[in-house]
C-alpha positions as a Python dict, from the first residue, in 0.01 Angstrom:
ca = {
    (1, 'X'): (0, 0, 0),
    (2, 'X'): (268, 258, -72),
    (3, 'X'): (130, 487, -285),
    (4, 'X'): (-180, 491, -5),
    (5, 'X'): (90, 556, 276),
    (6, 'X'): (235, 802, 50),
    (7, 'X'): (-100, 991, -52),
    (8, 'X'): (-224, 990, 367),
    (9, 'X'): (122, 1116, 460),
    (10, 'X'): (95, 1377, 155),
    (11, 'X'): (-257, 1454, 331),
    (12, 'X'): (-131, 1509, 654),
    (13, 'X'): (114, 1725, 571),
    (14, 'X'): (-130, 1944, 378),
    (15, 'X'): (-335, 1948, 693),
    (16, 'X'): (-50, 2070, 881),
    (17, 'X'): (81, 2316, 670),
    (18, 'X'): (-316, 2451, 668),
    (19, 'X'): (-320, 2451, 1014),
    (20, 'X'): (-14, 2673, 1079),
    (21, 'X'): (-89, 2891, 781),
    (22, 'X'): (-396, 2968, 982),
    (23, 'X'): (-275, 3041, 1255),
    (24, 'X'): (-31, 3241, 1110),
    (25, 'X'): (-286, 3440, 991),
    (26, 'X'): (-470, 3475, 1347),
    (27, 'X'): (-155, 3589, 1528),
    (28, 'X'): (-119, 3854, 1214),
    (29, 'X'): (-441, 4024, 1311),
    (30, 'X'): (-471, 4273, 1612),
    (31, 'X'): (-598, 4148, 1964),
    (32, 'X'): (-951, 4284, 2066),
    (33, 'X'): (-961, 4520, 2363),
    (34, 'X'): (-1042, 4330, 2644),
    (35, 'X'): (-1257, 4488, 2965),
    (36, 'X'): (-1074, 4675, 3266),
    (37, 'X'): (-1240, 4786, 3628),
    (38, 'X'): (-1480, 4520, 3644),
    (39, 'X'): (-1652, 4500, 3932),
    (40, 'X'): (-1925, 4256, 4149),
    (41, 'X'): (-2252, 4489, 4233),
    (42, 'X'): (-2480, 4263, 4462),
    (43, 'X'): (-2730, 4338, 4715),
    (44, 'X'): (-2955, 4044, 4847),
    (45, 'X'): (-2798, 3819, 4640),
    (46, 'X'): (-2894, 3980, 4255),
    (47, 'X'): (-2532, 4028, 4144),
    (48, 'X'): (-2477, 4289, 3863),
    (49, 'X'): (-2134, 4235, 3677),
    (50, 'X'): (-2011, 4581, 3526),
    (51, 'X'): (-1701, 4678, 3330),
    (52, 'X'): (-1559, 4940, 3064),
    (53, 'X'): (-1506, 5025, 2829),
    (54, 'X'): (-1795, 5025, 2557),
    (55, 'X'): (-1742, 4814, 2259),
    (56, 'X'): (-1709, 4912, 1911),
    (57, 'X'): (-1670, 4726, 1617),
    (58, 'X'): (-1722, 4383, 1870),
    (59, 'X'): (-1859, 4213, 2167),
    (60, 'X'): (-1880, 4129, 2455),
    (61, 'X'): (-1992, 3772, 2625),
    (62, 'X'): (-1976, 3657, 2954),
    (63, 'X'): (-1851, 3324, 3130),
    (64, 'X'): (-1899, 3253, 3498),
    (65, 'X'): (-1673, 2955, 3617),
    (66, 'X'): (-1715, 2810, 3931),
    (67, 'X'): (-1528, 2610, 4167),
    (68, 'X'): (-1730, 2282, 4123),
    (69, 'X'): (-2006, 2390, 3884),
    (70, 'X'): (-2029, 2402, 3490),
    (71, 'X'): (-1927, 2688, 3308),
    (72, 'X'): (-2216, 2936, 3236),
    (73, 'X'): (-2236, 3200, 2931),
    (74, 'X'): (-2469, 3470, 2983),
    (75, 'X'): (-2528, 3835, 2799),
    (76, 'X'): (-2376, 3635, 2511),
    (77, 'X'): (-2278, 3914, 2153),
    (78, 'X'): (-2375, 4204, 2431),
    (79, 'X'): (-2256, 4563, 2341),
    (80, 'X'): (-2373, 4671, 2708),
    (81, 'X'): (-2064, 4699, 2976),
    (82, 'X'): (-2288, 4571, 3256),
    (83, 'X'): (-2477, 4177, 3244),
    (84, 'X'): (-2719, 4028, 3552),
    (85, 'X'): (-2540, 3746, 3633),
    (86, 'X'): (-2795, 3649, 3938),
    (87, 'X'): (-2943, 3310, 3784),
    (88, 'X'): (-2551, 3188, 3749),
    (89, 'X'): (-2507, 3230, 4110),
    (90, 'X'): (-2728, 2998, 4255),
    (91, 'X'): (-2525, 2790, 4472),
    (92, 'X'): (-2433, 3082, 4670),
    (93, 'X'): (-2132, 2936, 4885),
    (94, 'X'): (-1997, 2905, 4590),
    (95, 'X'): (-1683, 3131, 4467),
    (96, 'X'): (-1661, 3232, 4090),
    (97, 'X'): (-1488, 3391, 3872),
    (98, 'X'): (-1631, 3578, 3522),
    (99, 'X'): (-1434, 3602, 3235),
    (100, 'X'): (-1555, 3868, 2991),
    (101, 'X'): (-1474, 3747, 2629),
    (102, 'X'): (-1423, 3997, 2382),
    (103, 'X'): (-1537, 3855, 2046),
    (104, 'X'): (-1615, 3924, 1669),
    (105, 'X'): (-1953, 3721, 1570),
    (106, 'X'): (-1822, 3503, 1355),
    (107, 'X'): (-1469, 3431, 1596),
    (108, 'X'): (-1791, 3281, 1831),
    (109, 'X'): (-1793, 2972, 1559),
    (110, 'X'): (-1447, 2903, 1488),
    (111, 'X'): (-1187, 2707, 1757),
    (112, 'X'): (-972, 3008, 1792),
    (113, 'X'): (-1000, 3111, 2217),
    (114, 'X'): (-1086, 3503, 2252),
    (115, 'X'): (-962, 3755, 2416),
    (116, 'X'): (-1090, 3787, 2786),
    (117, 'X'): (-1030, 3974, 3140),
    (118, 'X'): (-1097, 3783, 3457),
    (119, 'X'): (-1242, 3956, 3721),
    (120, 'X'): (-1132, 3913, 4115),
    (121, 'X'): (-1345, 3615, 4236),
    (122, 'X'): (-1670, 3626, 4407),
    (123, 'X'): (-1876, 3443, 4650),
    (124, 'X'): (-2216, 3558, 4708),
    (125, 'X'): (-2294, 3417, 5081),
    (126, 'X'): (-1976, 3605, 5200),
    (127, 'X'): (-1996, 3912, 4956),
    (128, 'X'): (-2336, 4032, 4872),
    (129, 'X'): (-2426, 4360, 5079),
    (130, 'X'): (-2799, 4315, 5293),
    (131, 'X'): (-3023, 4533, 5213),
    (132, 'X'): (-3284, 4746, 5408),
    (133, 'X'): (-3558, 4562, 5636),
    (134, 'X'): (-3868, 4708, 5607),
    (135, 'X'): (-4010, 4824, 5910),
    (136, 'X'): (-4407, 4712, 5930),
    (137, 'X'): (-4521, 4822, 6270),
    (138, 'X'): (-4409, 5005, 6594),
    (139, 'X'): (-4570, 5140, 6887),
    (140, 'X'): (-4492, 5297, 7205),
    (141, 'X'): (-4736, 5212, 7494),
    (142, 'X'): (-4607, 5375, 7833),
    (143, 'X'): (-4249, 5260, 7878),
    (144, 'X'): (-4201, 4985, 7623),
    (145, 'X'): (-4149, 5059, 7248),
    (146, 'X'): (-4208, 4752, 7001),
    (147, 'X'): (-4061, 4727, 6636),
    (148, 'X'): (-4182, 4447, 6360),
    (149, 'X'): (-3997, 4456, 6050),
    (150, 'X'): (-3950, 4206, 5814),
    (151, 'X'): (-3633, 4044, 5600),
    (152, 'X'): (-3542, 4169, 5235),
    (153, 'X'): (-3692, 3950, 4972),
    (154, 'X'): (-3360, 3753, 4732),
    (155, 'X'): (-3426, 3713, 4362),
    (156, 'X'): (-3410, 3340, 4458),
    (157, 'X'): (-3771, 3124, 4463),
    (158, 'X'): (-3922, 2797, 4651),
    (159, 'X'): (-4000, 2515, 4442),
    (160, 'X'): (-4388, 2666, 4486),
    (161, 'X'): (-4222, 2990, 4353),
    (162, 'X'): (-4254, 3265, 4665),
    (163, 'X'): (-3967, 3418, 4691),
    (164, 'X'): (-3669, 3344, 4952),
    (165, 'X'): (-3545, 3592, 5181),
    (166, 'X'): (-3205, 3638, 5311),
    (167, 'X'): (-3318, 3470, 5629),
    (168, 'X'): (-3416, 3184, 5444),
    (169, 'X'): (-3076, 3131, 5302),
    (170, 'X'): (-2845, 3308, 5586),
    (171, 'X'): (-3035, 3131, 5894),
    (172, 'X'): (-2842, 3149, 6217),
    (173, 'X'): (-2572, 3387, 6089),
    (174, 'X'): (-2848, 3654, 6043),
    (175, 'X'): (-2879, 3903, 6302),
    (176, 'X'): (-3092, 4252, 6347),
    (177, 'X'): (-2990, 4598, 6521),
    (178, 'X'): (-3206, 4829, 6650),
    (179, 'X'): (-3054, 5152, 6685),
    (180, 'X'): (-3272, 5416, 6908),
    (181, 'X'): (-3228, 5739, 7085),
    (182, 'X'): (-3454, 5995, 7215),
    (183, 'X'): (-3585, 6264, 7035),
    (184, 'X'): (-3415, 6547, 6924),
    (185, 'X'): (-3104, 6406, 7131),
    (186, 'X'): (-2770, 6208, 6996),
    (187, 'X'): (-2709, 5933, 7260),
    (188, 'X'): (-2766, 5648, 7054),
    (189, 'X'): (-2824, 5301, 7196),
    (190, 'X'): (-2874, 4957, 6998),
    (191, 'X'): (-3024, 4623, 7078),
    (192, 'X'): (-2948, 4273, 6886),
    (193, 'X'): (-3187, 4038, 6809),
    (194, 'X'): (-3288, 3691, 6566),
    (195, 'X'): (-3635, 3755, 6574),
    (196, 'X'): (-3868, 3961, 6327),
    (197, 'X'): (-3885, 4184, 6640),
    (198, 'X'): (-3787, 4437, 6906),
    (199, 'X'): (-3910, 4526, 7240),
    (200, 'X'): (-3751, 4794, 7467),
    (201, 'X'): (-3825, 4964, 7750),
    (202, 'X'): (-3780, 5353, 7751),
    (203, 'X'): (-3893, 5670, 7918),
    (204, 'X'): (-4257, 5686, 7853),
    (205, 'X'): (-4231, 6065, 7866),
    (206, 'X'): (-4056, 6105, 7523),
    (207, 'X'): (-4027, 6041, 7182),
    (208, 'X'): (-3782, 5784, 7016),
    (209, 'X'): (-3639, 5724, 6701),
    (210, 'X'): (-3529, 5447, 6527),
    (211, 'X'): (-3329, 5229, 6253),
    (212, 'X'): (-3307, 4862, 6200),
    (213, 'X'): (-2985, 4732, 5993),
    (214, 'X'): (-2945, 4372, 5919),
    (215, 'X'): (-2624, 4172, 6050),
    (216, 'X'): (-2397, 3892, 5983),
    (217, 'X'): (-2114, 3878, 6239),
    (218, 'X'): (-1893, 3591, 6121),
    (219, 'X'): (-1777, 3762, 5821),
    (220, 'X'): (-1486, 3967, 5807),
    (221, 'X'): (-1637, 4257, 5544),
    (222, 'X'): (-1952, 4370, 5452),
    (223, 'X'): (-2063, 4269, 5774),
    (224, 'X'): (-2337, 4540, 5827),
    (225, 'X'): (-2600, 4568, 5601),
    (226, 'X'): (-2813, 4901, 5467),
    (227, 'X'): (-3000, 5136, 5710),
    (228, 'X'): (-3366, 5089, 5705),
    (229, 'X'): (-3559, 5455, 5699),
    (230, 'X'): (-3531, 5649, 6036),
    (231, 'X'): (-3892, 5643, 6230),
    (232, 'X'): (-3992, 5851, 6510),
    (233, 'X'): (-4301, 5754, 6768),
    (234, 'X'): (-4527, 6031, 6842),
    (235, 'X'): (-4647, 5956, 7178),
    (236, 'X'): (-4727, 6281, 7390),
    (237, 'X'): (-4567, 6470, 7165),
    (238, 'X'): (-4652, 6835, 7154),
    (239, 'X'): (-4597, 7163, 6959),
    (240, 'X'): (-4277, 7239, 7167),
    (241, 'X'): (-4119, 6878, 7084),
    (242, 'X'): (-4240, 6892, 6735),
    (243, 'X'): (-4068, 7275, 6640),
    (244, 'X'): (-3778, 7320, 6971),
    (245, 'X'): (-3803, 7656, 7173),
    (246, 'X'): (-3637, 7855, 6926),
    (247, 'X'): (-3948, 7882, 6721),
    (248, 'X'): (-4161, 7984, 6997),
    (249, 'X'): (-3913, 8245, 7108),
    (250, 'X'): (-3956, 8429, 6729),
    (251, 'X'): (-4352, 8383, 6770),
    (252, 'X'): (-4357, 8558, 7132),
    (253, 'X'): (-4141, 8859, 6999),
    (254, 'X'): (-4318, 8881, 6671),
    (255, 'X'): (-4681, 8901, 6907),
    (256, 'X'): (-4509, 9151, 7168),
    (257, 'X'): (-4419, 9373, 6842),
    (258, 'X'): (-4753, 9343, 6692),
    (259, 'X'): (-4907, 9434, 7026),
    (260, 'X'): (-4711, 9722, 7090),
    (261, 'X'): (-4729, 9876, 6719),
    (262, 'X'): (-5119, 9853, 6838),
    (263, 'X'): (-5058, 10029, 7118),
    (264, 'X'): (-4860, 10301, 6969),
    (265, 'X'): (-5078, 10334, 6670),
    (266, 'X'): (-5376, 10342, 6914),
    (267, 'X'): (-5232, 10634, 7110),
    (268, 'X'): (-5185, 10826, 6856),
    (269, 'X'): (-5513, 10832, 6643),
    (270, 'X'): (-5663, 10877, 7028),
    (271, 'X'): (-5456, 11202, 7050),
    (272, 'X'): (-5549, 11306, 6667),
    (273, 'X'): (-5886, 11256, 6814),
    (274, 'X'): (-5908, 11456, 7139),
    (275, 'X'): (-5725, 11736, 6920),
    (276, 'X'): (-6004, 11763, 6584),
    (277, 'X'): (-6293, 11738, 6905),
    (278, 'X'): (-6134, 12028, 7068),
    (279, 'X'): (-6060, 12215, 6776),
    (280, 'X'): (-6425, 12174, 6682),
    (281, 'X'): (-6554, 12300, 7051),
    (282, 'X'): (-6372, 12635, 7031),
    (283, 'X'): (-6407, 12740, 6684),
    (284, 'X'): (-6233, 13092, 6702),
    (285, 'X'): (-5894, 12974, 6856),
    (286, 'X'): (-5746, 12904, 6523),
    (287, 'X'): (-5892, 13311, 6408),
}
């Protein structure tokens, strides 16, 4: 019974004197870089994690940790400096963090903890810019001027696997602006609406044009989205709205100088003319 008490305690101490000559060994060796400046990218919900600066000699692998859901590894032995991080996301009222290890390939199999840099937390719902609506349709008939446009698409899918737009997961906090103004002028006026569209009533004499940016006015940032493209009806429009007065101002004097370099030039092969004719009648007035 002694000797085995003896021989377990001898093993244990061989254990531990292993163990911190290990570790001795770890702390002797220099820390990996870790990443600076990164940085959340996300529009419509796909979220792009960057950072710098570009490994050499290691990698890089990324953790997401969330408040309430398991941790996540993604891009893992990546020598890129930027990693899609969208499928970790999903629950996107969620906040997270990322933690960008900086490893060796074999230091992924041993029980030593890397190197890392956390980055500034993150929560998609109340972060991720909106992006541009697309406008589908618009027409101005007399004094009313309609808009359809419809939501950006997410990266996110149903269970039958169409994709979800930002409608779909922002609901009643979504909102639309319509920002209009006549042609070739800079009042600007908006309307707000929940809808897929816009009706308005303006001066059925001229032209409007038009953006739609998407909404969401309880947050505190980020709360307008991207610009869609600028559209411009065409109803009644003619020459003078389409190029401005200026143009037609050049045109007029270019014609007038034309005209009267005609004239001129007219008058004087007329006078050439009448000369050689009389010349040619009366023969001996040049003797």
């Amino acid at each position: 019974m002694l000797r085995a008490a003896a021989a377990a305690a001898g093993g244990g101490r061989a254990l531990l004197l292993s163990a911190l000559l290990w570790r001795l060994g770890a702390a002797g060796n220099p820390e990996l870089p870790t990443a600076v400046n990164i940085t959340w990218s996300s529009i419509n919900f796909k979220t792009i994690l960057q950072w710098q600066p570009k490994p050499s000699g290691y990698f890089y692998t990324v953790e997401i940790h969330g408040q309430i859901s398991d941790t996540k590894k993604k891009c893992i032995l990546t020598t890129e400096t930027e990693c899609d991080v969208t499928d970790a996301l999903r629950n996107v009222k969620e906040t997270y963090t990322a933690h960008i290890l900086s490893v060796t390939s074999s230091r992924m199999d041993n029980f030593e903890e890397p190197p890392f840099a956390a980055s500034e937390k993150f929560t998609p719902y109340n972060q991720t810019v909106l992006g541009k609506p697309e406008i589908r349709n618009y027409t101005q008939k007399g004094s009313k001027l309609n808009v359809v446009f419809q939501d950006p698409l997410t990266p996110y899918t149903f269970p039958n696997g169409t994709f979800q737009s930002i409608r779909d997961i922002f609901q009643h906090d979504l909102e639309y602006k319509l920002y209009y103004w006549k042609d070739q002028s800079s009042g600007k006026k908006d309307v707000t609406t929940k809808s897929h569209t816009f009706e308005i009533s303006v001066d059925s004499t001229k032209n409007y044009c038009f953006y739609i940016q998407g909404i969401i006015p309880s947050r505190r940032e980020n709360r307008n989205g991207q610009e869609s493209t600028v559209l411009c009806t065409s109803v009644g429009r003619n020459i003078l709205d389409e190029y401005g007065a200026e143009v037609f101002i050049i045109i007029a004097v270019i014609v007038i100088a034309v005209i009267t370099l005609v004239i001129v030039l007219s008058v004087i092969l007329c006078k050439r003319k009448k000369a050689k004719a009389a010349r040619e009648k009366d023969p001996l007035n040049g003797v």
